[in-house]
């Protein structure tokens, strides 16, 4: 851990559950920042834009800079623009839809590409069947991430990865995914924070998105036992975290002896 200069830090399940802060994390971030560690908050939260996420974190009292957040909506927008798609359908919150529709034509009839983000409880059979038929007619799918489940204040909830995978299965197609655990997402995080892989650690609660993703990009990976951590999922994972700690606050002791 001597080389470590920067911390890629997941949000949900590490610093808070839903919107309830985990005790002590604000002081721990301040301590680490005061010791000179750089931070980049990397999250698959994709129902809102990075700017809205920034406002949310500030309101919670988390010391974060506007440029210290990397989340999938902007990365997906950059991808769709780069691929020169002319029209798009976006499943996501208002701000995420606007991010695309401000610059790319909205098409909900036969879109060239369907961007799938977080729409909470709005998933149902009618929507899945609608998407299924569009994909069969040629629409491509770009998923903001492929999370299996997440932890809300009242328990675990199924995530969009399950719906995207279901659509892939039913249509025998493959989607493009943007967020964690994609190696490309970690590479853009490494580029954004401006340090090399051996100077960085990733801390998260998700054995796949955070730990396997970080290891695929050759980062030191630390898993916390908060949020959606489940012992059996970690025990059965082919990729293991370098360190397993109780919660984010234990990172201070790990880095600062
Ligand atoms: Mg998490």
PDB file of N, CA, C and O in Angstrom, residues 32-77:
ATOM      1  N   UNK A  32      -8.117  11.407   4.965  1.00  0.00           N
ATOM      2  CA  UNK A  32      -7.345  10.892   3.828  1.00  0.00           C
ATOM      3  C   UNK A  32      -6.980  12.013   2.855  1.00  0.00           C
ATOM      4  O   UNK A  32      -5.873  12.060   2.334  1.00  0.00           O
ATOM      5  N   UNK A  33      -7.916  12.936   2.638  1.00  0.00           N
ATOM      6  CA  UNK A  33      -7.618  14.069   1.751  1.00  0.00           C
ATOM      7  C   UNK A  33      -6.514  14.943   2.353  1.00  0.00           C
ATOM      8  O   UNK A  33      -5.626  15.398   1.645  1.00  0.00           O
ATOM      9  N   UNK A  34      -6.591  15.151   3.671  1.00  0.00           N
ATOM     10  CA  UNK A  34      -5.556  15.953   4.342  1.00  0.00           C
ATOM     11  C   UNK A  34      -4.179  15.308   4.249  1.00  0.00           C
ATOM     12  O   UNK A  34      -3.161  15.989   4.275  1.00  0.00           O
ATOM     13  N   UNK A  35      -4.162  13.985   4.159  1.00  0.00           N
ATOM     14  CA  UNK A  35      -2.887  13.267   4.033  1.00  0.00           C
ATOM     15  C   UNK A  35      -2.397  13.262   2.584  1.00  0.00           C
ATOM     16  O   UNK A  35      -1.364  12.679   2.271  1.00  0.00           O
ATOM     17  N   UNK A  36      -3.172  13.866   1.695  1.00  0.00           N
ATOM     18  CA  UNK A  36      -2.705  14.022   0.313  1.00  0.00           C
ATOM     19  C   UNK A  36      -3.238  13.003  -0.680  1.00  0.00           C
ATOM     20  O   UNK A  36      -2.837  13.009  -1.844  1.00  0.00           O
ATOM     21  N   UNK A  37      -4.135  12.112  -0.251  1.00  0.00           N
ATOM     22  CA  UNK A  37      -4.695  11.133  -1.192  1.00  0.00           C
ATOM     23  C   UNK A  37      -5.697  11.810  -2.132  1.00  0.00           C
ATOM     24  O   UNK A  37      -6.553  12.585  -1.684  1.00  0.00           O
ATOM     25  N   UNK A  38      -5.546  11.528  -3.427  1.00  0.00           N
ATOM     26  CA  UNK A  38      -6.519  12.012  -4.413  1.00  0.00           C
ATOM     27  C   UNK A  38      -7.733  11.100  -4.400  1.00  0.00           C
ATOM     28  O   UNK A  38      -7.610   9.893  -4.177  1.00  0.00           O
ATOM     29  N   UNK A  39      -8.890  11.671  -4.675  1.00  0.00           N
ATOM     30  CA  UNK A  39     -10.131  10.889  -4.718  1.00  0.00           C
ATOM     31  C   UNK A  39     -10.805  11.032  -6.073  1.00  0.00           C
ATOM     32  O   UNK A  39     -10.827  12.119  -6.663  1.00  0.00           O
ATOM     33  N   UNK A  40     -11.351   9.911  -6.561  1.00  0.00           N
ATOM     34  CA  UNK A  40     -12.320   9.968  -7.648  1.00  0.00           C
ATOM     35  C   UNK A  40     -13.461   9.039  -7.240  1.00  0.00           C
ATOM     36  O   UNK A  40     -13.235   7.858  -6.950  1.00  0.00           O
ATOM     37  N   UNK A  41     -14.666   9.590  -7.170  1.00  0.00           N
ATOM     38  CA  UNK A  41     -15.824   8.791  -6.797  1.00  0.00           C
ATOM     39  C   UNK A  41     -16.393   8.165  -8.057  1.00  0.00           C
ATOM     40  O   UNK A  41     -16.814   8.877  -8.973  1.00  0.00           O
ATOM     41  N   UNK A  42     -16.330   6.843  -8.116  1.00  0.00           N
ATOM     42  CA  UNK A  42     -16.769   6.116  -9.316  1.00  0.00           C
ATOM     43  C   UNK A  42     -18.026   5.335  -8.980  1.00  0.00           C
ATOM     44  O   UNK A  42     -18.030   4.514  -8.075  1.00  0.00           O
ATOM     45  N   UNK A  43     -19.069   5.611  -9.693  1.00  0.00           N
ATOM     46  CA  UNK A  43     -20.355   5.013  -9.329  1.00  0.00           C
ATOM     47  C   UNK A  43     -21.122   4.581 -10.564  1.00  0.00           C
ATOM     48  O   UNK A  43     -20.947   5.151 -11.636  1.00  0.00           O
ATOM     49  N   UNK A  44     -21.957   3.563 -10.385  1.00  0.00           N
ATOM     50  CA  UNK A  44     -22.860   3.174 -11.466  1.00  0.00           C
ATOM     51  C   UNK A  44     -24.205   3.881 -11.350  1.00  0.00           C
ATOM     52  O   UNK A  44     -25.111   3.608 -12.132  1.00  0.00           O
ATOM     53  N   UNK A  45     -24.348   4.762 -10.367  1.00  0.00           N
ATOM     54  CA  UNK A  45     -25.581   5.538 -10.238  1.00  0.00           C
ATOM     55  C   UNK A  45     -25.844   6.237 -11.559  1.00  0.00           C
ATOM     56  O   UNK A  45     -25.013   7.012 -12.033  1.00  0.00           O
ATOM     57  N   UNK A  46     -26.973   5.942 -12.165  1.00  0.00           N
ATOM     58  CA  UNK A  46     -27.165   6.465 -13.515  1.00  0.00           C
ATOM     59  C   UNK A  46     -28.563   7.021 -13.737  1.00  0.00           C
ATOM     60  O   UNK A  46     -28.910   7.389 -14.840  1.00  0.00           O
ATOM     61  N   UNK A  47     -29.346   7.118 -12.663  1.00  0.00           N
ATOM     62  CA  UNK A  47     -30.660   7.742 -12.786  1.00  0.00           C
ATOM     63  C   UNK A  47     -30.550   9.256 -12.834  1.00  0.00           C
ATOM     64  O   UNK A  47     -31.487   9.949 -13.224  1.00  0.00           O
ATOM     65  N   UNK A  48     -29.409   9.777 -12.370  1.00  0.00           N
ATOM     66  CA  UNK A  48     -29.183  11.220 -12.360  1.00  0.00           C
ATOM     67  C   UNK A  48     -27.815  11.524 -12.970  1.00  0.00           C
ATOM     68  O   UNK A  48     -26.976  10.634 -13.085  1.00  0.00           O
ATOM     69  N   UNK A  49     -27.606  12.775 -13.375  1.00  0.00           N
ATOM     70  CA  UNK A  49     -26.325  13.148 -13.979  1.00  0.00           C
ATOM     71  C   UNK A  49     -25.275  13.398 -12.894  1.00  0.00           C
ATOM     72  O   UNK A  49     -25.591  13.504 -11.715  1.00  0.00           O
ATOM     73  N   UNK A  50     -24.018  13.525 -13.325  1.00  0.00           N
ATOM     74  CA  UNK A  50     -22.921  13.789 -12.375  1.00  0.00           C
ATOM     75  C   UNK A  50     -23.163  15.078 -11.612  1.00  0.00           C
ATOM     76  O   UNK A  50     -22.827  15.179 -10.426  1.00  0.00           O
ATOM     77  N   UNK A  51     -23.733  16.078 -12.299  1.00  0.00           N
ATOM     78  CA  UNK A  51     -23.976  17.358 -11.628  1.00  0.00           C
ATOM     79  C   UNK A  51     -25.001  17.223 -10.499  1.00  0.00           C
ATOM     80  O   UNK A  51     -24.828  17.776  -9.413  1.00  0.00           O
ATOM     81  N   UNK A  52     -26.084  16.465 -10.773  1.00  0.00           N
ATOM     82  CA  UNK A  52     -27.087  16.245  -9.720  1.00  0.00           C
ATOM     83  C   UNK A  52     -26.513  15.404  -8.583  1.00  0.00           C
ATOM     84  O   UNK A  52     -26.829  15.623  -7.417  1.00  0.00           O
ATOM     85  N   UNK A  53     -25.656  14.454  -8.954  1.00  0.00           N
ATOM     86  CA  UNK A  53     -25.014  13.609  -7.957  1.00  0.00           C
ATOM     87  C   UNK A  53     -24.114  14.458  -7.071  1.00  0.00           C
ATOM     88  O   UNK A  53     -24.096  14.298  -5.840  1.00  0.00           O
ATOM     89  N   UNK A  54     -23.404  15.388  -7.679  1.00  0.00           N
ATOM     90  CA  UNK A  54     -22.551  16.318  -6.930  1.00  0.00           C
ATOM     91  C   UNK A  54     -23.386  17.084  -5.899  1.00  0.00           C
ATOM     92  O   UNK A  54     -23.018  17.154  -4.724  1.00  0.00           O
ATOM     93  N   UNK A  55     -24.519  17.619  -6.324  1.00  0.00           N
ATOM     94  CA  UNK A  55     -25.391  18.356  -5.401  1.00  0.00           C
ATOM     95  C   UNK A  55     -25.855  17.468  -4.243  1.00  0.00           C
ATOM     96  O   UNK A  55     -25.892  17.890  -3.093  1.00  0.00           O
ATOM     97  N   UNK A  56     -26.198  16.225  -4.582  1.00  0.00           N
ATOM     98  CA  UNK A  56     -26.665  15.284  -3.555  1.00  0.00           C
ATOM     99  C   UNK A  56     -25.560  15.028  -2.522  1.00  0.00           C
ATOM    100  O   UNK A  56     -25.818  15.040  -1.308  1.00  0.00           O
ATOM    101  N   UNK A  57     -24.331  14.811  -3.000  1.00  0.00           N
ATOM    102  CA  UNK A  57     -23.223  14.504  -2.092  1.00  0.00           C
ATOM    103  C   UNK A  57     -22.903  15.699  -1.199  1.00  0.00           C
ATOM    104  O   UNK A  57     -22.659  15.537  -0.004  1.00  0.00           O
ATOM    105  N   UNK A  58     -22.917  16.880  -1.789  1.00  0.00           N
ATOM    106  CA  UNK A  58     -22.641  18.092  -1.006  1.00  0.00           C
ATOM    107  C   UNK A  58     -23.700  18.259   0.092  1.00  0.00           C
ATOM    108  O   UNK A  58     -23.389  18.555   1.242  1.00  0.00           O
ATOM    109  N   UNK A  59     -24.960  18.037  -0.281  1.00  0.00           N
ATOM    110  CA  UNK A  59     -26.050  18.141   0.709  1.00  0.00           C
ATOM    111  C   UNK A  59     -25.874  17.153   1.853  1.00  0.00           C
ATOM    112  O   UNK A  59     -26.258  17.414   2.986  1.00  0.00           O
ATOM    113  N   UNK A  60     -25.294  15.991   1.532  1.00  0.00           N
ATOM    114  CA  UNK A  60     -25.062  14.980   2.576  1.00  0.00           C
ATOM    115  C   UNK A  60     -23.838  15.315   3.414  1.00  0.00           C
ATOM    116  O   UNK A  60     -23.567  14.640   4.416  1.00  0.00           O
ATOM    117  N   UNK A  61     -23.083  16.329   2.980  1.00  0.00           N
ATOM    118  CA  UNK A  61     -21.899  16.738   3.735  1.00  0.00           C
ATOM    119  C   UNK A  61     -20.616  16.047   3.303  1.00  0.00           C
ATOM    120  O   UNK A  61     -19.580  16.166   3.959  1.00  0.00           O
ATOM    121  N   UNK A  62     -20.676  15.303   2.198  1.00  0.00           N
ATOM    122  CA  UNK A  62     -19.484  14.585   1.731  1.00  0.00           C
ATOM    123  C   UNK A  62     -18.565  15.571   0.996  1.00  0.00           C
ATOM    124  O   UNK A  62     -19.010  16.266   0.081  1.00  0.00           O
ATOM    125  N   UNK A  63     -17.298  15.666   1.414  1.00  0.00           N
ATOM    126  CA  UNK A  63     -16.386  16.619   0.784  1.00  0.00           C
ATOM    127  C   UNK A  63     -15.939  16.142  -0.591  1.00  0.00           C
ATOM    128  O   UNK A  63     -15.042  15.315  -0.721  1.00  0.00           O
ATOM    129  N   UNK A  64     -16.600  16.660  -1.607  1.00  0.00           N
ATOM    130  CA  UNK A  64     -16.331  16.203  -2.976  1.00  0.00           C
ATOM    131  C   UNK A  64     -16.228  17.410  -3.901  1.00  0.00           C
ATOM    132  O   UNK A  64     -16.924  18.414  -3.718  1.00  0.00           O
ATOM    133  N   UNK A  65     -15.325  17.328  -4.869  1.00  0.00           N
ATOM    134  CA  UNK A  65     -15.212  18.372  -5.891  1.00  0.00           C
ATOM    135  C   UNK A  65     -16.033  17.991  -7.102  1.00  0.00           C
ATOM    136  O   UNK A  65     -16.296  16.800  -7.322  1.00  0.00           O
ATOM    137  N   UNK A  66     -16.455  18.985  -7.870  1.00  0.00           N
ATOM    138  CA  UNK A  66     -17.277  18.725  -9.056  1.00  0.00           C
ATOM    139  C   UNK A  66     -16.589  17.786 -10.028  1.00  0.00           C
ATOM    140  O   UNK A  66     -17.223  17.019 -10.737  1.00  0.00           O
ATOM    141  N   UNK A  67     -15.254  17.840 -10.045  1.00  0.00           N
ATOM    142  CA  UNK A  67     -14.482  17.057 -10.992  1.00  0.00           C
ATOM    143  C   UNK A  67     -14.049  15.705 -10.420  1.00  0.00           C
ATOM    144  O   UNK A  67     -13.267  14.995 -11.033  1.00  0.00           O
ATOM    145  N   UNK A  68     -14.563  15.378  -9.245  1.00  0.00           N
ATOM    146  CA  UNK A  68     -14.148  14.129  -8.590  1.00  0.00           C
ATOM    147  C   UNK A  68     -15.208  13.026  -8.723  1.00  0.00           C
ATOM    148  O   UNK A  68     -15.244  12.109  -7.898  1.00  0.00           O
ATOM    149  N   UNK A  69     -16.063  13.129  -9.724  1.00  0.00           N
ATOM    150  CA  UNK A  69     -17.119  12.124  -9.904  1.00  0.00           C
ATOM    151  C   UNK A  69     -17.062  11.572 -11.328  1.00  0.00           C
ATOM    152  O   UNK A  69     -16.963  12.338 -12.283  1.00  0.00           O
ATOM    153  N   UNK A  70     -17.115  10.247 -11.439  1.00  0.00           N
ATOM    154  CA  UNK A  70     -17.261   9.628 -12.759  1.00  0.00           C
ATOM    155  C   UNK A  70     -18.453   8.686 -12.697  1.00  0.00           C
ATOM    156  O   UNK A  70     -18.481   7.757 -11.888  1.00  0.00           O
ATOM    157  N   UNK A  71     -19.461   8.968 -13.534  1.00  0.00           N
ATOM    158  CA  UNK A  71     -20.640   8.110 -13.568  1.00  0.00           C
ATOM    159  C   UNK A  71     -21.035   7.844 -15.019  1.00  0.00           C
ATOM    160  O   UNK A  71     -20.605   8.543 -15.933  1.00  0.00           O
ATOM    161  N   UNK A  72     -21.855   6.812 -15.240  1.00  0.00           N
ATOM    162  CA  UNK A  72     -22.099   6.338 -16.600  1.00  0.00           C
ATOM    163  C   UNK A  72     -22.847   7.270 -17.568  1.00  0.00           C
ATOM    164  O   UNK A  72     -22.574   7.171 -18.778  1.00  0.00           O
ATOM    165  N   UNK A  73     -23.780   8.132 -17.140  1.00  0.00           N
ATOM    166  CA  UNK A  73     -24.525   8.867 -18.172  1.00  0.00           C
ATOM    167  C   UNK A  73     -23.644   9.651 -19.155  1.00  0.00           C
ATOM    168  O   UNK A  73     -23.829   9.551 -20.370  1.00  0.00           O
ATOM    169  N   UNK A  74     -22.693  10.392 -18.635  1.00  0.00           N
ATOM    170  CA  UNK A  74     -21.837  11.178 -19.524  1.00  0.00           C
ATOM    171  C   UNK A  74     -20.952  10.270 -20.377  1.00  0.00           C
ATOM    172  O   UNK A  74     -20.757  10.516 -21.571  1.00  0.00           O
ATOM    173  N   UNK A  75     -20.434   9.213 -19.747  1.00  0.00           N
ATOM    174  CA  UNK A  75     -19.604   8.257 -20.500  1.00  0.00           C
ATOM    175  C   UNK A  75     -20.423   7.638 -21.631  1.00  0.00           C
ATOM    176  O   UNK A  75     -19.918   7.449 -22.750  1.00  0.00           O
ATOM    177  N   UNK A  76     -21.700   7.346 -21.378  1.00  0.00           N
ATOM    178  CA  UNK A  76     -22.568   6.763 -22.404  1.00  0.00           C
ATOM    179  C   UNK A  76     -22.873   7.785 -23.500  1.00  0.00           C
ATOM    180  O   UNK A  76     -22.884   7.455 -24.693  1.00  0.00           O
ATOM    181  N   UNK A  77     -23.111   9.008 -23.091  1.00  0.00           N
ATOM    182  CA  UNK A  77     -23.372  10.066 -24.079  1.00  0.00           C
ATOM    183  C   UNK A  77     -22.162  10.224 -25.001  1.00  0.00           C
ATOM    184  O   UNK A  77     -22.309  10.318 -26.228  1.00  0.00           O
TER     185      UNK A  77
END
